[in-house]
Amino acid sequence: MIRVSTKFDRPEPAAVERLSAFSSATIHEAQGRLGALDSAIKPVDHRMSLCGPAFTVQCAPRDNLMLQTAIAYARPGDVVVVSAGAYEEAGSFGDVLANACQAKGLGGLITDTGVRDTEDLRALGFPVFSRSVSIKGTVKETVGPMCEPVTVGGVLVRPGDVMRADADGVVVVRREDVAETVAASQDRVDAEAGYIAAYRAGRTVVEICDLAPLLAAKGLVIDDRA
């Protein structure tokens, strides 16, 4: 017998909402370039975006029994995060399961395996991020852990950690670090706005980023005389 508990701590919805204001790239940089999943995991439509607590599940390759189980027990707003061995030749999720997720109010799906029915997924608008697209079907044979830490895209994801995903990729923020990451992300956005304003005012990248000493130390000499 395998006993599974679906109880875990989730961040406050307001904190998740604040984090959702920032892009995946901004968050990744703001938390010290940590938490980025493998760049092969991308949305099936570049307009898709999600931010929500992870409801984790481990599946055997080419087997979506536990994925379907996770969908049944996840709560509204949860993002189902699937670790399935990074197996690309399987379409473990499609339009039927996406409708099931949407009907429950789930926040999205992130999987390190494949999905299918991508035209229908785009039309439905349910956020789906996957490693691959494959028409090959799956079986329902293997039970496994749910709501336990899993590794997806080379990164450890714990239940309740916050997943932020957009057109550029996927990043995970530890649930206890959400407030700190929101503050750091805002600092980065403010700093970048200052850089842009300075560039538009005529200052150069070398000047703003103080690159001259670095370039000189590396032996680069630039002759820009007319």
JSON list of C-alpha atoms in Angstrom, two decimals:
[
{"chain": "A", "resi": 1, "resn": "MET", "atom": "CA", "xyz": [0.00, 0.00, 0.00]},
{"chain": "A", "resi": 2, "resn": "ILE", "atom": "CA", "xyz": [1.20, 3.50, -0.85]},
{"chain": "A", "resi": 3, "resn": "ARG", "atom": "CA", "xyz": [-0.26, 6.21, 1.37]},
{"chain": "A", "resi": 4, "resn": "VAL", "atom": "CA", "xyz": [-0.36, 9.72, -0.10]},
{"chain": "A", "resi": 5, "resn": "SER", "atom": "CA", "xyz": [-1.21, 12.96, 1.71]},
{"chain": "A", "resi": 6, "resn": "THR", "atom": "CA", "xyz": [-2.38, 15.97, -0.26]},
{"chain": "A", "resi": 7, "resn": "LYS", "atom": "CA", "xyz": [-1.86, 18.39, 2.63]},
{"chain": "A", "resi": 8, "resn": "PHE", "atom": "CA", "xyz": [0.88, 21.00, 2.29]},
{"chain": "A", "resi": 9, "resn": "ASP", "atom": "CA", "xyz": [1.40, 24.69, 2.99]},
{"chain": "A", "resi": 10, "resn": "ARG", "atom": "CA", "xyz": [0.63, 27.19, 0.26]},
{"chain": "A", "resi": 11, "resn": "PRO", "atom": "CA", "xyz": [1.69, 30.85, 0.17]},
{"chain": "A", "resi": 12, "resn": "GLU", "atom": "CA", "xyz": [-0.94, 33.52, 0.68]},
{"chain": "A", "resi": 13, "resn": "PRO", "atom": "CA", "xyz": [-2.80, 34.20, -2.59]},
{"chain": "A", "resi": 14, "resn": "ALA", "atom": "CA", "xyz": [-1.98, 37.90, -2.30]},
{"chain": "A", "resi": 15, "resn": "ALA", "atom": "CA", "xyz": [1.75, 37.08, -2.23]},
{"chain": "A", "resi": 16, "resn": "VAL", "atom": "CA", "xyz": [1.39, 34.89, -5.32]},
{"chain": "A", "resi": 17, "resn": "GLU", "atom": "CA", "xyz": [-0.49, 37.70, -7.06]},
{"chain": "A", "resi": 18, "resn": "ARG", "atom": "CA", "xyz": [2.33, 40.16, -6.31]},
{"chain": "A", "resi": 19, "resn": "LEU", "atom": "CA", "xyz": [4.91, 37.73, -7.68]},
{"chain": "A", "resi": 20, "resn": "SER", "atom": "CA", "xyz": [2.88, 37.29, -10.88]},
{"chain": "A", "resi": 21, "resn": "ALA", "atom": "CA", "xyz": [3.58, 40.91, -11.80]},
{"chain": "A", "resi": 22, "resn": "PHE", "atom": "CA", "xyz": [7.18, 40.01, -12.67]},
{"chain": "A", "resi": 23, "resn": "SER", "atom": "CA", "xyz": [8.50, 37.99, -15.61]},
{"chain": "A", "resi": 24, "resn": "SER", "atom": "CA", "xyz": [10.21, 34.64, -15.21]},
{"chain": "A", "resi": 25, "resn": "ALA", "atom": "CA", "xyz": [13.52, 36.18, -16.30]},
{"chain": "A", "resi": 26, "resn": "THR", "atom": "CA", "xyz": [13.25, 39.04, -13.79]},
{"chain": "A", "resi": 27, "resn": "ILE", "atom": "CA", "xyz": [12.52, 36.62, -10.95]},
{"chain": "A", "resi": 28, "resn": "HIS", "atom": "CA", "xyz": [15.36, 34.32, -11.98]},
{"chain": "A", "resi": 29, "resn": "GLU", "atom": "CA", "xyz": [17.85, 37.21, -11.91]},
{"chain": "A", "resi": 30, "resn": "ALA", "atom": "CA", "xyz": [16.39, 38.72, -8.74]},
{"chain": "A", "resi": 31, "resn": "GLN", "atom": "CA", "xyz": [16.87, 35.54, -6.74]},
{"chain": "A", "resi": 32, "resn": "GLY", "atom": "CA", "xyz": [20.52, 35.18, -7.70]},
{"chain": "A", "resi": 33, "resn": "ARG", "atom": "CA", "xyz": [19.99, 33.36, -10.99]},
{"chain": "A", "resi": 34, "resn": "LEU", "atom": "CA", "xyz": [18.39, 30.42, -9.24]},
{"chain": "A", "resi": 35, "resn": "GLY", "atom": "CA", "xyz": [15.29, 28.36, -9.95]},
{"chain": "A", "resi": 36, "resn": "ALA", "atom": "CA", "xyz": [15.19, 28.33, -13.75]},
{"chain": "A", "resi": 37, "resn": "LEU", "atom": "CA", "xyz": [13.89, 25.06, -15.19]},
{"chain": "A", "resi": 38, "resn": "ASP", "atom": "CA", "xyz": [15.49, 23.55, -18.29]},
{"chain": "A", "resi": 39, "resn": "SER", "atom": "CA", "xyz": [14.95, 25.92, -21.21]},
{"chain": "A", "resi": 40, "resn": "ALA", "atom": "CA", "xyz": [13.42, 23.07, -23.24]},
{"chain": "A", "resi": 41, "resn": "ILE", "atom": "CA", "xyz": [10.24, 23.41, -21.15]},
{"chain": "A", "resi": 42, "resn": "LYS", "atom": "CA", "xyz": [8.18, 26.01, -22.98]},
{"chain": "A", "resi": 43, "resn": "PRO", "atom": "CA", "xyz": [4.50, 26.99, -23.38]},
{"chain": "A", "resi": 44, "resn": "VAL", "atom": "CA", "xyz": [2.46, 25.48, -26.20]},
{"chain": "A", "resi": 45, "resn": "ASP", "atom": "CA", "xyz": [1.42, 29.08, -26.95]},
{"chain": "A", "resi": 46, "resn": "HIS", "atom": "CA", "xyz": [3.71, 32.04, -26.29]},
{"chain": "A", "resi": 47, "resn": "ARG", "atom": "CA", "xyz": [0.78, 34.00, -24.85]},
{"chain": "A", "resi": 48, "resn": "MET", "atom": "CA", "xyz": [0.37, 31.52, -22.00]},
{"chain": "A", "resi": 49, "resn": "SER", "atom": "CA", "xyz": [1.40, 32.60, -18.53]},
{"chain": "A", "resi": 50, "resn": "LEU", "atom": "CA", "xyz": [0.91, 31.22, -15.03]},
{"chain": "A", "resi": 51, "resn": "CYS", "atom": "CA", "xyz": [1.82, 31.82, -11.41]},
{"chain": "A", "resi": 52, "resn": "GLY", "atom": "CA", "xyz": [0.70, 29.55, -8.61]},
{"chain": "A", "resi": 53, "resn": "PRO", "atom": "CA", "xyz": [1.66, 27.02, -5.93]},
{"chain": "A", "resi": 54, "resn": "ALA", "atom": "CA", "xyz": [3.03, 23.71, -7.16]},
{"chain": "A", "resi": 55, "resn": "PHE", "atom": "CA", "xyz": [0.98, 20.54, -6.77]},
{"chain": "A", "resi": 56, "resn": "THR", "atom": "CA", "xyz": [3.71, 18.01, -7.48]},
{"chain": "A", "resi": 57, "resn": "VAL", "atom": "CA", "xyz": [3.38, 14.51, -8.87]},
{"chain": "A", "resi": 58, "resn": "GLN", "atom": "CA", "xyz": [5.77, 11.79, -10.02]},
{"chain": "A", "resi": 59, "resn": "CYS", "atom": "CA", "xyz": [4.79, 9.75, -13.06]},
{"chain": "A", "resi": 60, "resn": "ALA", "atom": "CA", "xyz": [6.47, 6.83, -14.78]},
{"chain": "A", "resi": 61, "resn": "PRO", "atom": "CA", "xyz": [7.51, 7.56, -18.39]},
{"chain": "A", "resi": 62, "resn": "ARG", "atom": "CA", "xyz": [4.62, 7.04, -20.86]},
{"chain": "A", "resi": 63, "resn": "ASP", "atom": "CA", "xyz": [2.18, 6.68, -17.95]},
{"chain": "A", "resi": 64, "resn": "ASN", "atom": "CA", "xyz": [-0.30, 9.36, -16.87]},
{"chain": "A", "resi": 65, "resn": "LEU", "atom": "CA", "xyz": [-2.16, 7.54, -14.10]},
{"chain": "A", "resi": 66, "resn": "MET", "atom": "CA", "xyz": [-0.74, 9.77, -11.38]},
{"chain": "A", "resi": 67, "resn": "LEU", "atom": "CA", "xyz": [-1.16, 12.91, -13.48]},
{"chain": "A", "resi": 68, "resn": "GLN", "atom": "CA", "xyz": [-4.87, 12.23, -13.73]},
{"chain": "A", "resi": 69, "resn": "THR", "atom": "CA", "xyz": [-4.95, 11.53, -9.99]},
{"chain": "A", "resi": 70, "resn": "ALA", "atom": "CA", "xyz": [-3.19, 14.84, -9.28]},
{"chain": "A", "resi": 71, "resn": "ILE", "atom": "CA", "xyz": [-5.72, 16.73, -11.38]},
{"chain": "A", "resi": 72, "resn": "ALA", "atom": "CA", "xyz": [-8.50, 15.21, -9.31]},
{"chain": "A", "resi": 73, "resn": "TYR", "atom": "CA", "xyz": [-7.02, 16.35, -5.98]},
{"chain": "A", "resi": 74, "resn": "ALA", "atom": "CA", "xyz": [-5.35, 19.69, -6.82]},
{"chain": "A", "resi": 75, "resn": "ARG", "atom": "CA", "xyz": [-7.07, 22.84, -5.57]},
{"chain": "A", "resi": 76, "resn": "PRO", "atom": "CA", "xyz": [-8.15, 25.91, -7.54]},
{"chain": "A", "resi": 77, "resn": "GLY", "atom": "CA", "xyz": [-5.11, 28.01, -8.40]},
{"chain": "A", "resi": 78, "resn": "ASP", "atom": "CA", "xyz": [-2.65, 25.11, -8.05]},
{"chain": "A", "resi": 79, "resn": "VAL", "atom": "CA", "xyz": [-0.18, 24.43, -10.84]},
{"chain": "A", "resi": 80, "resn": "VAL", "atom": "CA", "xyz": [0.22, 20.70, -11.48]},
{"chain": "A", "resi": 81, "resn": "VAL", "atom": "CA", "xyz": [3.96, 20.00, -11.79]},
{"chain": "A", "resi": 82, "resn": "VAL", "atom": "CA", "xyz": [4.82, 16.65, -13.34]},
{"chain": "A", "resi": 83, "resn": "SER", "atom": "CA", "xyz": [8.13, 14.81, -13.15]},
{"chain": "A", "resi": 84, "resn": "ALA", "atom": "CA", "xyz": [8.12, 11.94, -15.65]},
{"chain": "A", "resi": 85, "resn": "GLY", "atom": "CA", "xyz": [11.76, 11.28, -16.41]},
{"chain": "A", "resi": 86, "resn": "ALA", "atom": "CA", "xyz": [12.07, 13.94, -19.13]},
{"chain": "A", "resi": 87, "resn": "TYR", "atom": "CA", "xyz": [10.65, 11.39, -21.57]},
{"chain": "A", "resi": 88, "resn": "GLU", "atom": "CA", "xyz": [9.78, 13.26, -24.77]},
{"chain": "A", "resi": 89, "resn": "GLU", "atom": "CA", "xyz": [8.03, 10.58, -26.82]},
{"chain": "A", "resi": 90, "resn": "ALA", "atom": "CA", "xyz": [4.69, 10.61, -25.02]},
{"chain": "A", "resi": 91, "resn": "GLY", "atom": "CA", "xyz": [1.64, 12.84, -25.17]},
{"chain": "A", "resi": 92, "resn": "SER", "atom": "CA", "xyz": [0.56, 12.49, -21.57]},
{"chain": "A", "resi": 93, "resn": "PHE", "atom": "CA", "xyz": [-1.82, 15.48, -21.50]},
{"chain": "A", "resi": 94, "resn": "GLY", "atom": "CA", "xyz": [-4.26, 16.90, -24.03]},
{"chain": "A", "resi": 95, "resn": "ASP", "atom": "CA", "xyz": [-7.49, 18.79, -24.52]},
{"chain": "A", "resi": 96, "resn": "VAL", "atom": "CA", "xyz": [-9.68, 16.45, -22.46]},
{"chain": "A", "resi": 97, "resn": "LEU", "atom": "CA", "xyz": [-7.53, 16.72, -19.34]},
{"chain": "A", "resi": 98, "resn": "ALA", "atom": "CA", "xyz": [-7.06, 20.45, -19.94]},
{"chain": "A", "resi": 99, "resn": "ASN", "atom": "CA", "xyz": [-10.83, 20.85, -19.79]},
{"chain": "A", "resi": 100, "resn": "ALA", "atom": "CA", "xyz": [-10.85, 18.90, -16.53]},
{"chain": "A", "resi": 101, "resn": "CYS", "atom": "CA", "xyz": [-8.20, 21.25, -15.12]},
{"chain": "A", "resi": 102, "resn": "GLN", "atom": "CA", "xyz": [-9.98, 24.36, -16.31]},
{"chain": "A", "resi": 103, "resn": "ALA", "atom": "CA", "xyz": [-13.29, 23.19, -14.87]},
{"chain": "A", "resi": 104, "resn": "LYS", "atom": "CA", "xyz": [-11.59, 22.88, -11.46]},
{"chain": "A", "resi": 105, "resn": "GLY", "atom": "CA", "xyz": [-9.99, 26.31, -11.72]},
{"chain": "A", "resi": 106, "resn": "LEU", "atom": "CA", "xyz": [-6.42, 25.01, -11.70]},
{"chain": "A", "resi": 107, "resn": "GLY", "atom": "CA", "xyz": [-3.63, 27.45, -12.53]},
{"chain": "A", "resi": 108, "resn": "GLY", "atom": "CA", "xyz": [-1.81, 25.45, -15.18]},
{"chain": "A", "resi": 109, "resn": "LEU", "atom": "CA", "xyz": [0.37, 22.44, -15.97]},
{"chain": "A", "resi": 110, "resn": "ILE", "atom": "CA", "xyz": [4.15, 22.13, -16.12]},
{"chain": "A", "resi": 111, "resn": "THR", "atom": "CA", "xyz": [5.57, 18.81, -17.26]},
{"chain": "A", "resi": 112, "resn": "ASP", "atom": "CA", "xyz": [8.97, 17.48, -18.26]},
{"chain": "A", "resi": 113, "resn": "THR", "atom": "CA", "xyz": [7.37, 15.11, -20.74]},
{"chain": "A", "resi": 114, "resn": "GLY", "atom": "CA", "xyz": [5.17, 15.65, -23.81]},
{"chain": "A", "resi": 115, "resn": "VAL", "atom": "CA", "xyz": [1.65, 16.87, -24.49]},
{"chain": "A", "resi": 116, "resn": "ARG", "atom": "CA", "xyz": [-0.63, 16.77, -27.52]},
{"chain": "A", "resi": 117, "resn": "ASP", "atom": "CA", "xyz": [-3.78, 18.36, -28.98]},
{"chain": "A", "resi": 118, "resn": "THR", "atom": "CA", "xyz": [-1.90, 21.64, -29.01]},
{"chain": "A", "resi": 119, "resn": "GLU", "atom": "CA", "xyz": [-4.32, 23.45, -31.34]},
{"chain": "A", "resi": 120, "resn": "ASP", "atom": "CA", "xyz": [-7.14, 22.68, -28.91]},
{"chain": "A", "resi": 121, "resn": "LEU", "atom": "CA", "xyz": [-4.98, 23.69, -25.95]},
{"chain": "A", "resi": 122, "resn": "ARG", "atom": "CA", "xyz": [-4.28, 27.05, -27.58]},
{"chain": "A", "resi": 123, "resn": "ALA", "atom": "CA", "xyz": [-7.96, 27.60, -28.26]},
{"chain": "A", "resi": 124, "resn": "LEU", "atom": "CA", "xyz": [-8.85, 26.65, -24.70]},
{"chain": "A", "resi": 125, "resn": "GLY", "atom": "CA", "xyz": [-6.21, 28.96, -23.24]},
{"chain": "A", "resi": 126, "resn": "PHE", "atom": "CA", "xyz": [-5.32, 26.74, -20.29]},
{"chain": "A", "resi": 127, "resn": "PRO", "atom": "CA", "xyz": [-1.60, 27.35, -19.57]},
{"chain": "A", "resi": 128, "resn": "VAL", "atom": "CA", "xyz": [0.47, 24.30, -20.50]},
{"chain": "A", "resi": 129, "resn": "PHE", "atom": "CA", "xyz": [4.27, 24.16, -20.40]},
{"chain": "A", "resi": 130, "resn": "SER", "atom": "CA", "xyz": [5.97, 21.00, -21.63]},
{"chain": "A", "resi": 131, "resn": "ARG", "atom": "CA", "xyz": [9.28, 19.59, -22.82]},
{"chain": "A", "resi": 132, "resn": "SER", "atom": "CA", "xyz": [7.86, 18.27, -26.07]},
{"chain": "A", "resi": 133, "resn": "VAL", "atom": "CA", "xyz": [4.82, 17.69, -28.24]},
{"chain": "A", "resi": 134, "resn": "SER", "atom": "CA", "xyz": [4.05, 14.08, -29.10]},
{"chain": "A", "resi": 135, "resn": "ILE", "atom": "CA", "xyz": [1.00, 12.28, -30.45]},
{"chain": "A", "resi": 136, "resn": "LYS", "atom": "CA", "xyz": [2.04, 9.00, -28.79]},
{"chain": "A", "resi": 137, "resn": "GLY", "atom": "CA", "xyz": [-0.38, 7.83, -26.13]},
{"chain": "A", "resi": 138, "resn": "THR", "atom": "CA", "xyz": [0.26, 6.72, -22.58]},
{"chain": "A", "resi": 139, "resn": "VAL", "atom": "CA", "xyz": [-0.82, 3.93, -20.24]},
{"chain": "A", "resi": 140, "resn": "LYS", "atom": "CA", "xyz": [-2.31, 3.98, -16.74]},
{"chain": "A", "resi": 141, "resn": "GLU", "atom": "CA", "xyz": [-0.32, 1.43, -14.81]},
{"chain": "A", "resi": 142, "resn": "THR", "atom": "CA", "xyz": [2.06, 2.88, -12.25]},
{"chain": "A", "resi": 143, "resn": "VAL", "atom": "CA", "xyz": [1.24, 4.51, -8.92]},
{"chain": "A", "resi": 144, "resn": "GLY", "atom": "CA", "xyz": [3.74, 6.86, -7.36]},
{"chain": "A", "resi": 145, "resn": "PRO", "atom": "CA", "xyz": [4.31, 9.81, -5.02]},
{"chain": "A", "resi": 146, "resn": "MET", "atom": "CA", "xyz": [2.21, 12.94, -5.04]},
{"chain": "A", "resi": 147, "resn": "CYS", "atom": "CA", "xyz": [2.66, 16.18, -3.08]},
{"chain": "A", "resi": 148, "resn": "GLU", "atom": "CA", "xyz": [6.30, 15.34, -2.42]},
{"chain": "A", "resi": 149, "resn": "PRO", "atom": "CA", "xyz": [9.46, 17.04, -3.72]},
{"chain": "A", "resi": 150, "resn": "VAL", "atom": "CA", "xyz": [10.21, 16.23, -7.37]},
{"chain": "A", "resi": 151, "resn": "THR", "atom": "CA", "xyz": [12.91, 17.22, -9.82]},
{"chain": "A", "resi": 152, "resn": "VAL", "atom": "CA", "xyz": [11.62, 18.86, -12.99]},
{"chain": "A", "resi": 153, "resn": "GLY", "atom": "CA", "xyz": [13.84, 20.45, -15.60]},
{"chain": "A", "resi": 154, "resn": "GLY", "atom": "CA", "xyz": [16.86, 19.93, -13.37]},
{"chain": "A", "resi": 155, "resn": "VAL", "atom": "CA", "xyz": [15.36, 21.86, -10.45]},
{"chain": "A", "resi": 156, "resn": "LEU", "atom": "CA", "xyz": [13.92, 20.61, -7.17]},
{"chain": "A", "resi": 157, "resn": "VAL", "atom": "CA", "xyz": [10.28, 21.63, -6.77]},
{"chain": "A", "resi": 158, "resn": "ARG", "atom": "CA", "xyz": [8.47, 21.16, -3.47]},
{"chain": "A", "resi": 159, "resn": "PRO", "atom": "CA", "xyz": [4.70, 21.22, -3.03]},
{"chain": "A", "resi": 160, "resn": "GLY", "atom": "CA", "xyz": [3.68, 24.81, -2.29]},
{"chain": "A", "resi": 161, "resn": "ASP", "atom": "CA", "xyz": [6.67, 26.40, -4.00]},
{"chain": "A", "resi": 162, "resn": "VAL", "atom": "CA", "xyz": [5.51, 29.03, -6.48]},
{"chain": "A", "resi": 163, "resn": "MET", "atom": "CA", "xyz": [5.85, 28.41, -10.20]},
{"chain": "A", "resi": 164, "resn": "ARG", "atom": "CA", "xyz": [6.09, 31.44, -12.50]},
{"chain": "A", "resi": 165, "resn": "ALA", "atom": "CA", "xyz": [6.04, 30.71, -16.21]},
{"chain": "A", "resi": 166, "resn": "ASP", "atom": "CA", "xyz": [5.68, 32.81, -19.34]},
{"chain": "A", "resi": 167, "resn": "ALA", "atom": "CA", "xyz": [6.87, 32.93, -22.95]},
{"chain": "A", "resi": 168, "resn": "ASP", "atom": "CA", "xyz": [10.54, 32.88, -21.91]},
{"chain": "A", "resi": 169, "resn": "GLY", "atom": "CA", "xyz": [10.46, 29.90, -19.58]},
{"chain": "A", "resi": 170, "resn": "VAL", "atom": "CA", "xyz": [9.74, 28.62, -16.08]},
{"chain": "A", "resi": 171, "resn": "VAL", "atom": "CA", "xyz": [11.17, 29.57, -12.70]},
{"chain": "A", "resi": 172, "resn": "VAL", "atom": "CA", "xyz": [10.41, 28.25, -9.22]},
{"chain": "A", "resi": 173, "resn": "VAL", "atom": "CA", "xyz": [10.44, 30.34, -6.04]},
{"chain": "A", "resi": 174, "resn": "ARG", "atom": "CA", "xyz": [10.61, 28.61, -2.68]},
{"chain": "A", "resi": 175, "resn": "ARG", "atom": "CA", "xyz": [7.42, 29.29, -0.77]},
{"chain": "A", "resi": 176, "resn": "GLU", "atom": "CA", "xyz": [9.29, 30.84, 2.16]},
{"chain": "A", "resi": 177, "resn": "ASP", "atom": "CA", "xyz": [11.15, 33.21, -0.19]},
{"chain": "A", "resi": 178, "resn": "VAL", "atom": "CA", "xyz": [8.18, 34.72, -2.03]},
{"chain": "A", "resi": 179, "resn": "ALA", "atom": "CA", "xyz": [8.08, 38.05, -0.15]},
{"chain": "A", "resi": 180, "resn": "GLU", "atom": "CA", "xyz": [11.84, 38.53, -0.43]},
{"chain": "A", "resi": 181, "resn": "THR", "atom": "CA", "xyz": [11.76, 37.67, -4.14]},
{"chain": "A", "resi": 182, "resn": "VAL", "atom": "CA", "xyz": [8.93, 40.13, -4.80]},
{"chain": "A", "resi": 183, "resn": "ALA", "atom": "CA", "xyz": [10.99, 42.91, -3.21]},
{"chain": "A", "resi": 184, "resn": "ALA", "atom": "CA", "xyz": [14.15, 41.94, -5.10]},
{"chain": "A", "resi": 185, "resn": "SER", "atom": "CA", "xyz": [12.23, 41.72, -8.37]},
{"chain": "A", "resi": 186, "resn": "GLN", "atom": "CA", "xyz": [10.79, 45.19, -7.88]},
{"chain": "A", "resi": 187, "resn": "ASP", "atom": "CA", "xyz": [14.28, 46.55, -7.18]},
{"chain": "A", "resi": 188, "resn": "ARG", "atom": "CA", "xyz": [15.48, 45.03, -10.44]},
{"chain": "A", "resi": 189, "resn": "VAL", "atom": "CA", "xyz": [12.56, 46.44, -12.42]},
{"chain": "A", "resi": 190, "resn": "ASP", "atom": "CA", "xyz": [13.21, 49.91, -10.95]},
{"chain": "A", "resi": 191, "resn": "ALA", "atom": "CA", "xyz": [16.93, 49.70, -11.77]},
{"chain": "A", "resi": 192, "resn": "GLU", "atom": "CA", "xyz": [16.25, 48.63, -15.36]},
{"chain": "A", "resi": 193, "resn": "ALA", "atom": "CA", "xyz": [13.81, 51.50, -15.80]},
{"chain": "A", "resi": 194, "resn": "GLY", "atom": "CA", "xyz": [16.64, 53.83, -14.76]},
{"chain": "A", "resi": 195, "resn": "TYR", "atom": "CA", "xyz": [18.99, 52.26, -17.31]},
{"chain": "A", "resi": 196, "resn": "ILE", "atom": "CA", "xyz": [16.45, 52.68, -20.08]},
{"chain": "A", "resi": 197, "resn": "ALA", "atom": "CA", "xyz": [15.84, 56.31, -19.18]},
{"chain": "A", "resi": 198, "resn": "ALA", "atom": "CA", "xyz": [19.58, 56.96, -19.22]},
{"chain": "A", "resi": 199, "resn": "TYR", "atom": "CA", "xyz": [20.01, 55.29, -22.61]},
{"chain": "A", "resi": 200, "resn": "ARG", "atom": "CA", "xyz": [17.19, 57.34, -24.05]},
{"chain": "A", "resi": 201, "resn": "ALA", "atom": "CA", "xyz": [18.86, 60.46, -22.68]},
{"chain": "A", "resi": 202, "resn": "GLY", "atom": "CA", "xyz": [21.96, 59.68, -24.73]},
{"chain": "A", "resi": 203, "resn": "ARG", "atom": "CA", "xyz": [24.27, 57.91, -22.29]},
{"chain": "A", "resi": 204, "resn": "THR", "atom": "CA", "xyz": [26.04, 54.76, -23.51]},
{"chain": "A", "resi": 205, "resn": "VAL", "atom": "CA", "xyz": [25.99, 51.20, -22.27]},
{"chain": "A", "resi": 206, "resn": "VAL", "atom": "CA", "xyz": [29.73, 51.36, -21.56]},
{"chain": "A", "resi": 207, "resn": "GLU", "atom": "CA", "xyz": [29.18, 54.44, -19.43]},
{"chain": "A", "resi": 208, "resn": "ILE", "atom": "CA", "xyz": [26.10, 53.29, -17.55]},
{"chain": "A", "resi": 209, "resn": "CYS", "atom": "CA", "xyz": [27.45, 49.82, -16.82]},
{"chain": "A", "resi": 210, "resn": "ASP", "atom": "CA", "xyz": [30.98, 51.11, -16.09]},
{"chain": "A", "resi": 211, "resn": "LEU", "atom": "CA", "xyz": [32.47, 48.71, -18.64]},
{"chain": "A", "resi": 212, "resn": "ALA", "atom": "CA", "xyz": [35.59, 50.78, -19.49]},
{"chain": "A", "resi": 213, "resn": "PRO", "atom": "CA", "xyz": [37.73, 49.42, -16.59]},
{"chain": "A", "resi": 214, "resn": "LEU", "atom": "CA", "xyz": [36.67, 45.86, -17.32]},
{"chain": "A", "resi": 215, "resn": "LEU", "atom": "CA", "xyz": [37.42, 46.16, -21.04]},
{"chain": "A", "resi": 216, "resn": "ALA", "atom": "CA", "xyz": [40.80, 47.73, -20.30]},
{"chain": "A", "resi": 217, "resn": "ALA", "atom": "CA", "xyz": [41.66, 44.98, -17.80]},
{"chain": "A", "resi": 218, "resn": "LYS", "atom": "CA", "xyz": [40.94, 42.42, -20.50]},
{"chain": "A", "resi": 219, "resn": "GLY", "atom": "CA", "xyz": [43.24, 44.21, -22.94]},
{"chain": "A", "resi": 220, "resn": "LEU", "atom": "CA", "xyz": [40.64, 45.63, -25.30]},
{"chain": "A", "resi": 221, "resn": "VAL", "atom": "CA", "xyz": [41.66, 48.91, -26.90]},
{"chain": "A", "resi": 222, "resn": "ILE", "atom": "CA", "xyz": [39.06, 50.74, -28.98]},
{"chain": "A", "resi": 223, "resn": "ASP", "atom": "CA", "xyz": [40.06, 53.44, -31.44]},
{"chain": "A", "resi": 224, "resn": "ASP", "atom": "CA", "xyz": [36.88, 55.35, -32.26]},
{"chain": "A", "resi": 225, "resn": "ARG", "atom": "CA", "xyz": [38.53, 58.34, -33.88]},
{"chain": "A", "resi": 226, "resn": "ALA", "atom": "CA", "xyz": [36.86, 59.42, -37.11]}
]
